mmCIF file of C-alpha atoms in Angstrom:
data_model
loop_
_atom_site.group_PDB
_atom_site.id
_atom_site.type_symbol
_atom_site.label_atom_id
_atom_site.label_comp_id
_atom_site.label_asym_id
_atom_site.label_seq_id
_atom_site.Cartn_x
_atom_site.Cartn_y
_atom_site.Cartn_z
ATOM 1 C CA UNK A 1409 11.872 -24.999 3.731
ATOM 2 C CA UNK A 1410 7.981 -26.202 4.304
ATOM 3 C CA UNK A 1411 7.639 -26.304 7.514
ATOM 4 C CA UNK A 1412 9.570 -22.741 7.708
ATOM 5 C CA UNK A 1413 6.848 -21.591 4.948
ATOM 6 C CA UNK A 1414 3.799 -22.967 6.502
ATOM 7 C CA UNK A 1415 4.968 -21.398 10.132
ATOM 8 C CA UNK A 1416 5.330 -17.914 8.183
ATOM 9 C CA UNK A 1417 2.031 -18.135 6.610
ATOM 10 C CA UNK A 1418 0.398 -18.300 9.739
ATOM 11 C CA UNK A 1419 2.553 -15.465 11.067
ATOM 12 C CA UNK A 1420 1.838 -13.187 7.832
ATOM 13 C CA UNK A 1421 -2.128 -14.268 8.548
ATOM 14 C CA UNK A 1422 -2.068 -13.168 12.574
ATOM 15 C CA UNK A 1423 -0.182 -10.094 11.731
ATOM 16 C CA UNK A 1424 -2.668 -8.945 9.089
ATOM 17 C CA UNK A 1425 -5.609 -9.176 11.180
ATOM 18 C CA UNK A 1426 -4.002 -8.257 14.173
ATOM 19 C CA UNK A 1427 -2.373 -4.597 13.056
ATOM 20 C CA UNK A 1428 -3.553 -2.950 16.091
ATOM 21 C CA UNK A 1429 -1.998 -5.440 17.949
ATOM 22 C CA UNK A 1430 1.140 -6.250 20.119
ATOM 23 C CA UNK A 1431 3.184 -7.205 16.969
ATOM 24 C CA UNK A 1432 7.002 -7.230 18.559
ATOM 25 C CA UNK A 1433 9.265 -9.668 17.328
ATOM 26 C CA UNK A 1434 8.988 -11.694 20.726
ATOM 27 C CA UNK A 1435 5.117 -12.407 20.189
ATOM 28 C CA UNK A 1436 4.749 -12.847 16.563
ATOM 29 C CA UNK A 1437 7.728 -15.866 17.243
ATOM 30 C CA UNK A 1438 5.956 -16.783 20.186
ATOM 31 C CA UNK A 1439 2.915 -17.332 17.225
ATOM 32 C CA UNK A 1440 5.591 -18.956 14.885
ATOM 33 C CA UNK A 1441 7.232 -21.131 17.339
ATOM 34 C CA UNK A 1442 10.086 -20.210 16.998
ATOM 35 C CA UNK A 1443 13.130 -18.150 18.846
ATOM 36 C CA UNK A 1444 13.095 -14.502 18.219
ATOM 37 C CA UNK A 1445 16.695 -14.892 17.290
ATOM 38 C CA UNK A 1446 15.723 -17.716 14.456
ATOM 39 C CA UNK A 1447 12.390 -16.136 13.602
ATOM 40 C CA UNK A 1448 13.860 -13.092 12.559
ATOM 41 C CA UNK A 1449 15.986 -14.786 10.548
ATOM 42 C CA UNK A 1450 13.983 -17.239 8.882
ATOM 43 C CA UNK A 1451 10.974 -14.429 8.541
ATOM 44 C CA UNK A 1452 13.726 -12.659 5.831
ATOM 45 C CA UNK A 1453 14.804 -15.854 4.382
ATOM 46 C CA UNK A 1454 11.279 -16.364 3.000
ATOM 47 C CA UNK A 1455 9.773 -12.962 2.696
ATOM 48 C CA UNK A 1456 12.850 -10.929 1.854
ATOM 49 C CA UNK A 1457 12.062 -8.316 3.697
ATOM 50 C CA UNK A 1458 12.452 -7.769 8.120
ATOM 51 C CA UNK A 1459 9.620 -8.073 9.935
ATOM 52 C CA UNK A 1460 9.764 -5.145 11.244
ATOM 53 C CA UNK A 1461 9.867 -3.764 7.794
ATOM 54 C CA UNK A 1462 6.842 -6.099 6.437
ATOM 55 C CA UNK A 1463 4.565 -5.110 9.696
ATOM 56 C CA UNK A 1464 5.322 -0.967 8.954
ATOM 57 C CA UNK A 1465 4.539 -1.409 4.917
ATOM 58 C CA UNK A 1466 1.850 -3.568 5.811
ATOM 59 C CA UNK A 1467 -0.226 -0.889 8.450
ATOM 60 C CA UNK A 1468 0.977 2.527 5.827
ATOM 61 C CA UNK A 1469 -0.576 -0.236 2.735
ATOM 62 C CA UNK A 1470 -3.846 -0.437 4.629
ATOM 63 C CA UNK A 1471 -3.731 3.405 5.522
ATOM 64 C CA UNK A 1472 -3.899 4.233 2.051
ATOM 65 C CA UNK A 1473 -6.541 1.842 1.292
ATOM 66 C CA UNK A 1474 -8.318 3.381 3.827
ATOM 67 C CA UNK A 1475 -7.677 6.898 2.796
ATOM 68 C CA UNK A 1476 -8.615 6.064 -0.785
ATOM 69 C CA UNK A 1477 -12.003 4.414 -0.232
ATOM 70 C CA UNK A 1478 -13.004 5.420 3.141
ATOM 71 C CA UNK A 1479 -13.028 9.519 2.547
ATOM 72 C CA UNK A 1480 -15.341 9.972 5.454
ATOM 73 C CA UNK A 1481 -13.031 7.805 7.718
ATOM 74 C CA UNK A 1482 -11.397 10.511 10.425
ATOM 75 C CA UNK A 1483 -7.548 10.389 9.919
ATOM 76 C CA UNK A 1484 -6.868 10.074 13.694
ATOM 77 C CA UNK A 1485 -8.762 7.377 13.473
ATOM 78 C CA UNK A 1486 -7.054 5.653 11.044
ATOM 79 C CA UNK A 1487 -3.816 6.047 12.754
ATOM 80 C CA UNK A 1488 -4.576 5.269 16.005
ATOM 81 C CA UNK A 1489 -6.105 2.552 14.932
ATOM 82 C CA UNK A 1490 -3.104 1.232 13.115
ATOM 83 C CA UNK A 1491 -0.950 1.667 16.046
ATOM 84 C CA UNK A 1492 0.915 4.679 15.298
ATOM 85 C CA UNK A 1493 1.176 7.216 18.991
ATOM 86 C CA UNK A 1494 0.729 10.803 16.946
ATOM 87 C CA UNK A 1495 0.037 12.379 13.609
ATOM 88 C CA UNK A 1496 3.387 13.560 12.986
ATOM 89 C CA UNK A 1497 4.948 9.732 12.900
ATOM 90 C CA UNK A 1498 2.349 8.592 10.694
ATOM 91 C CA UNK A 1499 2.389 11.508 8.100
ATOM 92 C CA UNK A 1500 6.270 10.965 8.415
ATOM 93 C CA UNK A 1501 6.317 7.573 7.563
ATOM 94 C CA UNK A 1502 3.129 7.676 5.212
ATOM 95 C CA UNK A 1503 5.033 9.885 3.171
ATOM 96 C CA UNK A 1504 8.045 7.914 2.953
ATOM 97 C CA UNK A 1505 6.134 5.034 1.177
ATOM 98 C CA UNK A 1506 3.840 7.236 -1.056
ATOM 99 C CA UNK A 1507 5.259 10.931 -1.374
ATOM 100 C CA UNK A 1508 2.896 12.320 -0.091
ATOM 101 C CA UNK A 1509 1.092 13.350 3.385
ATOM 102 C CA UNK A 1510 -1.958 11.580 4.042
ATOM 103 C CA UNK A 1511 -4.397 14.151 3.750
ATOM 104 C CA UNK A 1512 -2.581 14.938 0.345
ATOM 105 C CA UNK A 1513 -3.102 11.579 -0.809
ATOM 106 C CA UNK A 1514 -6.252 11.242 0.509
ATOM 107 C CA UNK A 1515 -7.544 14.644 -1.939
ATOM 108 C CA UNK A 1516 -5.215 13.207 -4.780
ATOM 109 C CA UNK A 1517 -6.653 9.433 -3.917
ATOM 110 C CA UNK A 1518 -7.678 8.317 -7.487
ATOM 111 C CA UNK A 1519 -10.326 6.541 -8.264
ATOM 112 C CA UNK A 1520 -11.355 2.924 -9.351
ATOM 113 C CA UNK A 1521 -9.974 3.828 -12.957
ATOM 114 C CA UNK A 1522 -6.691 5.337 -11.454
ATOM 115 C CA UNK A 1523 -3.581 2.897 -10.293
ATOM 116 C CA UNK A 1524 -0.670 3.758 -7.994
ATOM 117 C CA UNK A 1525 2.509 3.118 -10.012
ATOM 118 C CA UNK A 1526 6.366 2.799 -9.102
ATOM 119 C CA UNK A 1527 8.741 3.864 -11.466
ATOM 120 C CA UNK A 1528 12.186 4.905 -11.892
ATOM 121 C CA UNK A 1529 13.832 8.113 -11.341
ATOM 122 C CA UNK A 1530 16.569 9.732 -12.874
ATOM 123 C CA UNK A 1531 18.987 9.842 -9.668
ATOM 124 C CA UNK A 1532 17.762 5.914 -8.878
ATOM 125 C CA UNK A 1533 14.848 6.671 -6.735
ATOM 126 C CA UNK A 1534 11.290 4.787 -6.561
ATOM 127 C CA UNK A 1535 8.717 7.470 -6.494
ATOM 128 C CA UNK A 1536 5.178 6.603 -6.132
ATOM 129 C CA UNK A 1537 3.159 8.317 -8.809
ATOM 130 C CA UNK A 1538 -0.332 8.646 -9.609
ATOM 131 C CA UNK A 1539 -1.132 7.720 -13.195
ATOM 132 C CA UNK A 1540 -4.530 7.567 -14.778
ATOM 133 C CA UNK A 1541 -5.431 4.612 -16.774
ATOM 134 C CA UNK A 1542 -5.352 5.555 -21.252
ATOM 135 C CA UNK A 1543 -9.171 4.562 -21.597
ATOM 136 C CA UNK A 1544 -11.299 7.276 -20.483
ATOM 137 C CA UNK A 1545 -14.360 5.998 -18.468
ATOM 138 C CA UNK A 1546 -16.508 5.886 -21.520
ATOM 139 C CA UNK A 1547 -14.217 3.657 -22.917
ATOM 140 C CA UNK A 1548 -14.048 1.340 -20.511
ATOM 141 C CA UNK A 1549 -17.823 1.644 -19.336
ATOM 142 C CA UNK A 1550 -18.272 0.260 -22.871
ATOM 143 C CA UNK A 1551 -15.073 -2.241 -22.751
ATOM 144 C CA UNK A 1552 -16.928 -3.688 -19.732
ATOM 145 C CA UNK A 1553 -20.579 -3.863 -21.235
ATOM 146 C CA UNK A 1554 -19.077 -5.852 -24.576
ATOM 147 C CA UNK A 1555 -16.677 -8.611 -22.184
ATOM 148 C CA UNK A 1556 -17.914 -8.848 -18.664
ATOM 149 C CA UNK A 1557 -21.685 -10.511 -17.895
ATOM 150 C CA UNK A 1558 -22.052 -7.822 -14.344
ATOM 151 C CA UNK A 1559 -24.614 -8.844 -11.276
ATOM 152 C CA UNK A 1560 -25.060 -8.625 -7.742
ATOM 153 C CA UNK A 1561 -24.722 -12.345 -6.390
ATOM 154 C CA UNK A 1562 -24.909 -13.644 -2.647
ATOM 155 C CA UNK A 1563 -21.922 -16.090 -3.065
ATOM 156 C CA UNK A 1564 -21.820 -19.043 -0.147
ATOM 157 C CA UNK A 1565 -18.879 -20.253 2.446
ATOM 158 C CA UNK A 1566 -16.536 -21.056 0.264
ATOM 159 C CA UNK A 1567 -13.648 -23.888 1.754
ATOM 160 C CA UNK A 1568 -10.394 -23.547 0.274
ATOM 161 C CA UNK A 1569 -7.038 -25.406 0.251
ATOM 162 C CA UNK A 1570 -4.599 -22.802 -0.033
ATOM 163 C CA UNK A 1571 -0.711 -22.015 -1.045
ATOM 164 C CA UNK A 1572 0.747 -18.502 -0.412
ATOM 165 C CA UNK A 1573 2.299 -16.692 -3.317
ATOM 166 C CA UNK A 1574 4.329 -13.381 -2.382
ATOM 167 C CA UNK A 1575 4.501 -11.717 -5.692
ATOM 168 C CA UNK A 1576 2.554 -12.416 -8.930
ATOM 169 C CA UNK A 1577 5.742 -14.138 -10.217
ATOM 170 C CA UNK A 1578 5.157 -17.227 -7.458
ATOM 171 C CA UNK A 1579 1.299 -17.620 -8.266
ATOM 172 C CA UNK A 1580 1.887 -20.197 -11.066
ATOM 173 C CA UNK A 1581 4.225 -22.250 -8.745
ATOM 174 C CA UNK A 1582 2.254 -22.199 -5.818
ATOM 175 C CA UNK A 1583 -0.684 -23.445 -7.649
ATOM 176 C CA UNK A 1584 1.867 -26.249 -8.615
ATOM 177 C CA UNK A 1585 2.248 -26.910 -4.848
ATOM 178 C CA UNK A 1586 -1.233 -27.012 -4.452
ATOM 179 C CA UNK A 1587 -1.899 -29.053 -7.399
ATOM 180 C CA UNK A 1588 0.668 -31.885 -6.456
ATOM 181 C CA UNK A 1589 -0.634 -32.620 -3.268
ATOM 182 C CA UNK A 1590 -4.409 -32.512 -4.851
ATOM 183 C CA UNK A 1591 -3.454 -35.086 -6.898
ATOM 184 C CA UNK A 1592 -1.715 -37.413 -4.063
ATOM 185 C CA UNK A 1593 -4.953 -36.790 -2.468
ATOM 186 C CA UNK A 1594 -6.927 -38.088 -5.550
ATOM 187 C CA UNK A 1595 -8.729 -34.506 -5.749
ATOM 188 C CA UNK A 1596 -7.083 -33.734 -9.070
ATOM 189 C CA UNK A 1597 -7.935 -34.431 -11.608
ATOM 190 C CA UNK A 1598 -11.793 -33.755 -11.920
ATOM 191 C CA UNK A 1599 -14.439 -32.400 -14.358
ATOM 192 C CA UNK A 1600 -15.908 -29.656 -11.714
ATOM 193 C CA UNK A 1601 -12.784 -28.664 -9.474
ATOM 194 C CA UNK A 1602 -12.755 -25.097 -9.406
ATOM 195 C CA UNK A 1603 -9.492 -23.151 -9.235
ATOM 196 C CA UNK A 1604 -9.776 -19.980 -7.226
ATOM 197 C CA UNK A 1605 -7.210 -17.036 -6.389
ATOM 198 C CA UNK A 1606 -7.825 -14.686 -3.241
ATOM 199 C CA UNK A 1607 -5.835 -11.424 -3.045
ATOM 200 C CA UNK A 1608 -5.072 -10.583 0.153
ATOM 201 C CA UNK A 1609 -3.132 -7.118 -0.754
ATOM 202 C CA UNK A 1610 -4.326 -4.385 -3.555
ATOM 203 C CA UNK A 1611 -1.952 -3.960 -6.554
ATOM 204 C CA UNK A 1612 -3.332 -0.123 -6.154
ATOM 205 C CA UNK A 1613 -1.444 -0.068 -3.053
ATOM 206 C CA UNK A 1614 1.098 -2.955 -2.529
ATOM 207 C CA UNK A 1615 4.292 -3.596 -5.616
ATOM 208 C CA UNK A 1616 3.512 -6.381 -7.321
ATOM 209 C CA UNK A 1617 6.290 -8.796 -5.935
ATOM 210 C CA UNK A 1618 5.010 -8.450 -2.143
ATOM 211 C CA UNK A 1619 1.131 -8.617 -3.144
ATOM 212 C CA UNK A 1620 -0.154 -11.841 -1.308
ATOM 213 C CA UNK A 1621 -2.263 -14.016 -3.509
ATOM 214 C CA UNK A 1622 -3.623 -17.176 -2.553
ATOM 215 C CA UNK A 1623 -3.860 -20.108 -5.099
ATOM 216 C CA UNK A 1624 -6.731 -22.350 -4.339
ATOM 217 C CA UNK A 1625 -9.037 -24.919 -4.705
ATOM 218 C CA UNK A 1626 -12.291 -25.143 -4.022
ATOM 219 C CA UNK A 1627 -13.528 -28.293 -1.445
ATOM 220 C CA UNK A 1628 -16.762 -30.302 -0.591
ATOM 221 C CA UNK A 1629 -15.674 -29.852 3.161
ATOM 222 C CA UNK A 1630 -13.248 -27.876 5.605
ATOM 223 C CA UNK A 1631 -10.165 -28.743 5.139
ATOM 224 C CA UNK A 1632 -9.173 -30.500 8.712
ATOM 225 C CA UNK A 1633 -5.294 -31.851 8.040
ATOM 226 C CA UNK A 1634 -2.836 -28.664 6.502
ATOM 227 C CA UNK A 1635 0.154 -30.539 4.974
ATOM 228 C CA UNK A 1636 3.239 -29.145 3.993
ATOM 229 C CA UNK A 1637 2.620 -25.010 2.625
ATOM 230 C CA UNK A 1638 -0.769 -26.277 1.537
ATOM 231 C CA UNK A 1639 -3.701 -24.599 4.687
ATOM 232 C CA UNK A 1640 -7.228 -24.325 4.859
ATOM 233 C CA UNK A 1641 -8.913 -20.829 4.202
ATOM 234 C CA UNK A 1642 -12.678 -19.980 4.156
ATOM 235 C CA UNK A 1643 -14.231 -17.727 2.153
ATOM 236 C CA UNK A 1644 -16.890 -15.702 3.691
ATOM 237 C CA UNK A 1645 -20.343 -15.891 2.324
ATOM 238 C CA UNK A 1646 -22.083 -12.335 1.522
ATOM 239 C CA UNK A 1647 -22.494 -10.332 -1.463
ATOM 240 C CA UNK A 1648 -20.663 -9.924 -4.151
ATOM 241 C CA UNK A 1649 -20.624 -7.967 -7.350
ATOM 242 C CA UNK A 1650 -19.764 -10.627 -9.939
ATOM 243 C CA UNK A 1651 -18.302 -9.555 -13.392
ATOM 244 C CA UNK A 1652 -18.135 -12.646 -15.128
ATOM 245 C CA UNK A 1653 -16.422 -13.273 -18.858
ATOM 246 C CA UNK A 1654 -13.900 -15.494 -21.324
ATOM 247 C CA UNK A 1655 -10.650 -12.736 -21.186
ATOM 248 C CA UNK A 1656 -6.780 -12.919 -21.129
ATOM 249 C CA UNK A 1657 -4.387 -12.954 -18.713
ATOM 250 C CA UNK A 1658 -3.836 -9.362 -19.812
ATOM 251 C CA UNK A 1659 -7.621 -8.288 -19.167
ATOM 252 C CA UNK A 1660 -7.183 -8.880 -15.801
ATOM 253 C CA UNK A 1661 -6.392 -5.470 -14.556
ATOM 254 C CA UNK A 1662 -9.049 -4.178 -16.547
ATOM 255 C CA UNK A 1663 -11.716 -6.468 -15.669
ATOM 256 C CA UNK A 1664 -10.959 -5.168 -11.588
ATOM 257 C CA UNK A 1665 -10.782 -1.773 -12.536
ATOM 258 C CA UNK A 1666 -14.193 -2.395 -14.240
ATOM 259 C CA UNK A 1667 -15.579 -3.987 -11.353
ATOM 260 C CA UNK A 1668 -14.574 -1.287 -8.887
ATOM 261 C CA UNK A 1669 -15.923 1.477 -11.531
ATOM 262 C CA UNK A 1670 -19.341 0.115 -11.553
ATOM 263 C CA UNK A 1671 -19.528 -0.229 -7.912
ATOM 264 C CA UNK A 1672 -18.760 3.302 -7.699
ATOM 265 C CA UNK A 1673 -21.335 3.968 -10.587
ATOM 266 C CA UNK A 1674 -24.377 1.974 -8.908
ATOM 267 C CA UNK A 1675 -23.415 3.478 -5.479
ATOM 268 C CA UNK A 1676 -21.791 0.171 -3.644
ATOM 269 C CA UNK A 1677 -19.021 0.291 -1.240
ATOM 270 C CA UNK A 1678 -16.538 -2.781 -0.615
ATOM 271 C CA UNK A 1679 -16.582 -4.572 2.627
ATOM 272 C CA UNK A 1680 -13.614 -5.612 4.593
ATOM 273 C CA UNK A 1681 -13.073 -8.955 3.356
ATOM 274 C CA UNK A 1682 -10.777 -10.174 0.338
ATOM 275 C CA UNK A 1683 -11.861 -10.009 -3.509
ATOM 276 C CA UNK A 1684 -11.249 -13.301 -5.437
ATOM 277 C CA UNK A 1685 -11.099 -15.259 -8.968
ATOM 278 C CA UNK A 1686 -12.993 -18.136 -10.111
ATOM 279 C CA UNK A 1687 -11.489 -20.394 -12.932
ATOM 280 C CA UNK A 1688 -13.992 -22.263 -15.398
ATOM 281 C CA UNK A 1689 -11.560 -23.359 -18.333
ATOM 282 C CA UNK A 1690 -7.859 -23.283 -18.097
ATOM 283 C CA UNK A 1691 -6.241 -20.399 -20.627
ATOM 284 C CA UNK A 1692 -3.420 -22.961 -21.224
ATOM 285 C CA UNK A 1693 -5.993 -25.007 -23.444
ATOM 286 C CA UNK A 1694 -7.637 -22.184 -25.423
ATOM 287 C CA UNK A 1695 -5.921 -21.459 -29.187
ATOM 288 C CA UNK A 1696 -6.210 -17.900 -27.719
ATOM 289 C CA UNK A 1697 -5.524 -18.554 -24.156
ATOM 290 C CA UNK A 1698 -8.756 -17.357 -23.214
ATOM 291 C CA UNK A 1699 -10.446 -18.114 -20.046
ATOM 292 C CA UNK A 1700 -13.789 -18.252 -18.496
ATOM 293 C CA UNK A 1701 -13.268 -16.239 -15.492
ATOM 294 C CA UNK A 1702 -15.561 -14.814 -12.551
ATOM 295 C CA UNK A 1703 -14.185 -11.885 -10.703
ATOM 296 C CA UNK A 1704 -15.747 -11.465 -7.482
ATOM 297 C CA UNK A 1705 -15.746 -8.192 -5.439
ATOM 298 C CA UNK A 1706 -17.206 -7.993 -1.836
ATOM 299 C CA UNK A 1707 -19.364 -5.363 -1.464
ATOM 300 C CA UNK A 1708 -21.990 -4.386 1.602
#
């Protein structure tokens, strides 16, 4: 079951930076190694979803992102760009995963201090609905002044060891993964190691048990030998707002939502790479399982 992970994480990895790409099932096995017949099989094994199913959520995902945040963004852009031949397949499939047409959601788009939610109908149905967060943004303006330390930082190249999480339910075990061979390599345990988490989907867009989060730790070097589902990522260096505080695990939300709310209130915009966590104490140890956190937000 390794090896079968660590060939789908570089699969997952080419098809999200390559959505504009050739991405039929007889090139992304080519990229796994694998048979189409086996690939397809094994790609649902560990995902739980097709691929063909994974590579259409993941292009109408990043069309809403783009419709949210990037309002001056032309919408045949966005479409083309994503692969889709004409406006009339995208809108029909856009609506399928949101309810809405894309320009519809794109007017409706909420902002930093709204959240996409799926809930349960009365006939069984998942219906996307918009639902605006109970604090007002006064409230949490002030929430964020009284927990989170906020500043512009230029953070540098970051080298990771990674493990790839699908869902928020897998985080904890993958950082078990990553934490067992850290040890075998004598890098755990140590005074300074930093524990970091990468999202590589937006809860605002993607449910919560497909959301890709990375759970890693930070290294003096590039890491040269992958073993196993553990893999080297690099995060790139730039700037970054910064909210820094000691919170919960149930802050968390807020503390992005604050983030992306002062960005919009100090006129930032995010740029295309992924947002990340920091770890300074370990909420497991703290009578109040409180943590010392730094939530980092790209920005141009």
């Amino acid at each position: 079951m390794e090896e079968y992970k660590k060939r789908i994480v570089k699969t997952i990895q080419y098809i999200d930076t390559n959505l504009d790409a050739d991405l039929s099932l007889e090139k992304i096995a080519e990229i796994s190694a694998y048979s189409p017949f086996h690939f397809h099989r094994i790609f649902k094994l560990v995902t739980g979803e097709t691929l063909q199913n994974y590579i259409i959520r993941r292009k109408i995902e990043k069309s809403a992102f783009l419709l949210a945040v990037h309002k001056n963004m032309e919408m045949k852009e966005i479409y083309l760009d994503l692969g889709f031949s004409n406006p009339s397949v995208f809108s029909k499939t856009f609506k399928k995963y949101y309810g809405l047409a894309p320009s519809e959601f794109r007017k409706a788009a909420p902002e930093a201090f709204h959240k996409i939610l799926q809930v349960q109908s009365k006939n069984g149905q998942i219906d996307t609905v918009f639902s605006q967060y109970i604090c007002t943004i006064e409230n949490l303006l002030n929430w964020t002044t009284m927990n989170l330390k906020i500043e512009i930082k230029e953070m540098p190249e970051m080298n990771l060891a990674a493990v790839m999480s699908l869902g928020i339910a897998g985080v904890e075990p993958s950082y078990n993964v990553l934490i067992d061979w850290a040890k075998k390599k004598h890098l755990f345990p140590k005074e300074d190691i930093k524990m970091i988490s990468v999202y590589h989907d937006s809860f605002k867009v993607t449910p919560p048990d497909k959301v890709r989060i990375h759970a890693c730790m930070l290294l003096d070097e590039k890491l040269e030998e992958p073993a196993g589902e553990v893999f080297s990522e690099t995060i790139e260096a730039g700037k970054y707002i910064v909210g820094s505080g000691e919170v919960t695990l149930n802050d968390f939300e807020q503390c992005w939502v604050s983030l992306f709310l002062w960005m919009n209130e100090h006129n930032y915009s995010t740029r295309r790479t992924f947002p990340f966590e920091i770890y300074h104490s370990n909420f497991k140890e703290h009578p109040e399982g409180k943590m010392i956190v730094d939530f980092c937000l790209p920005i141009q």
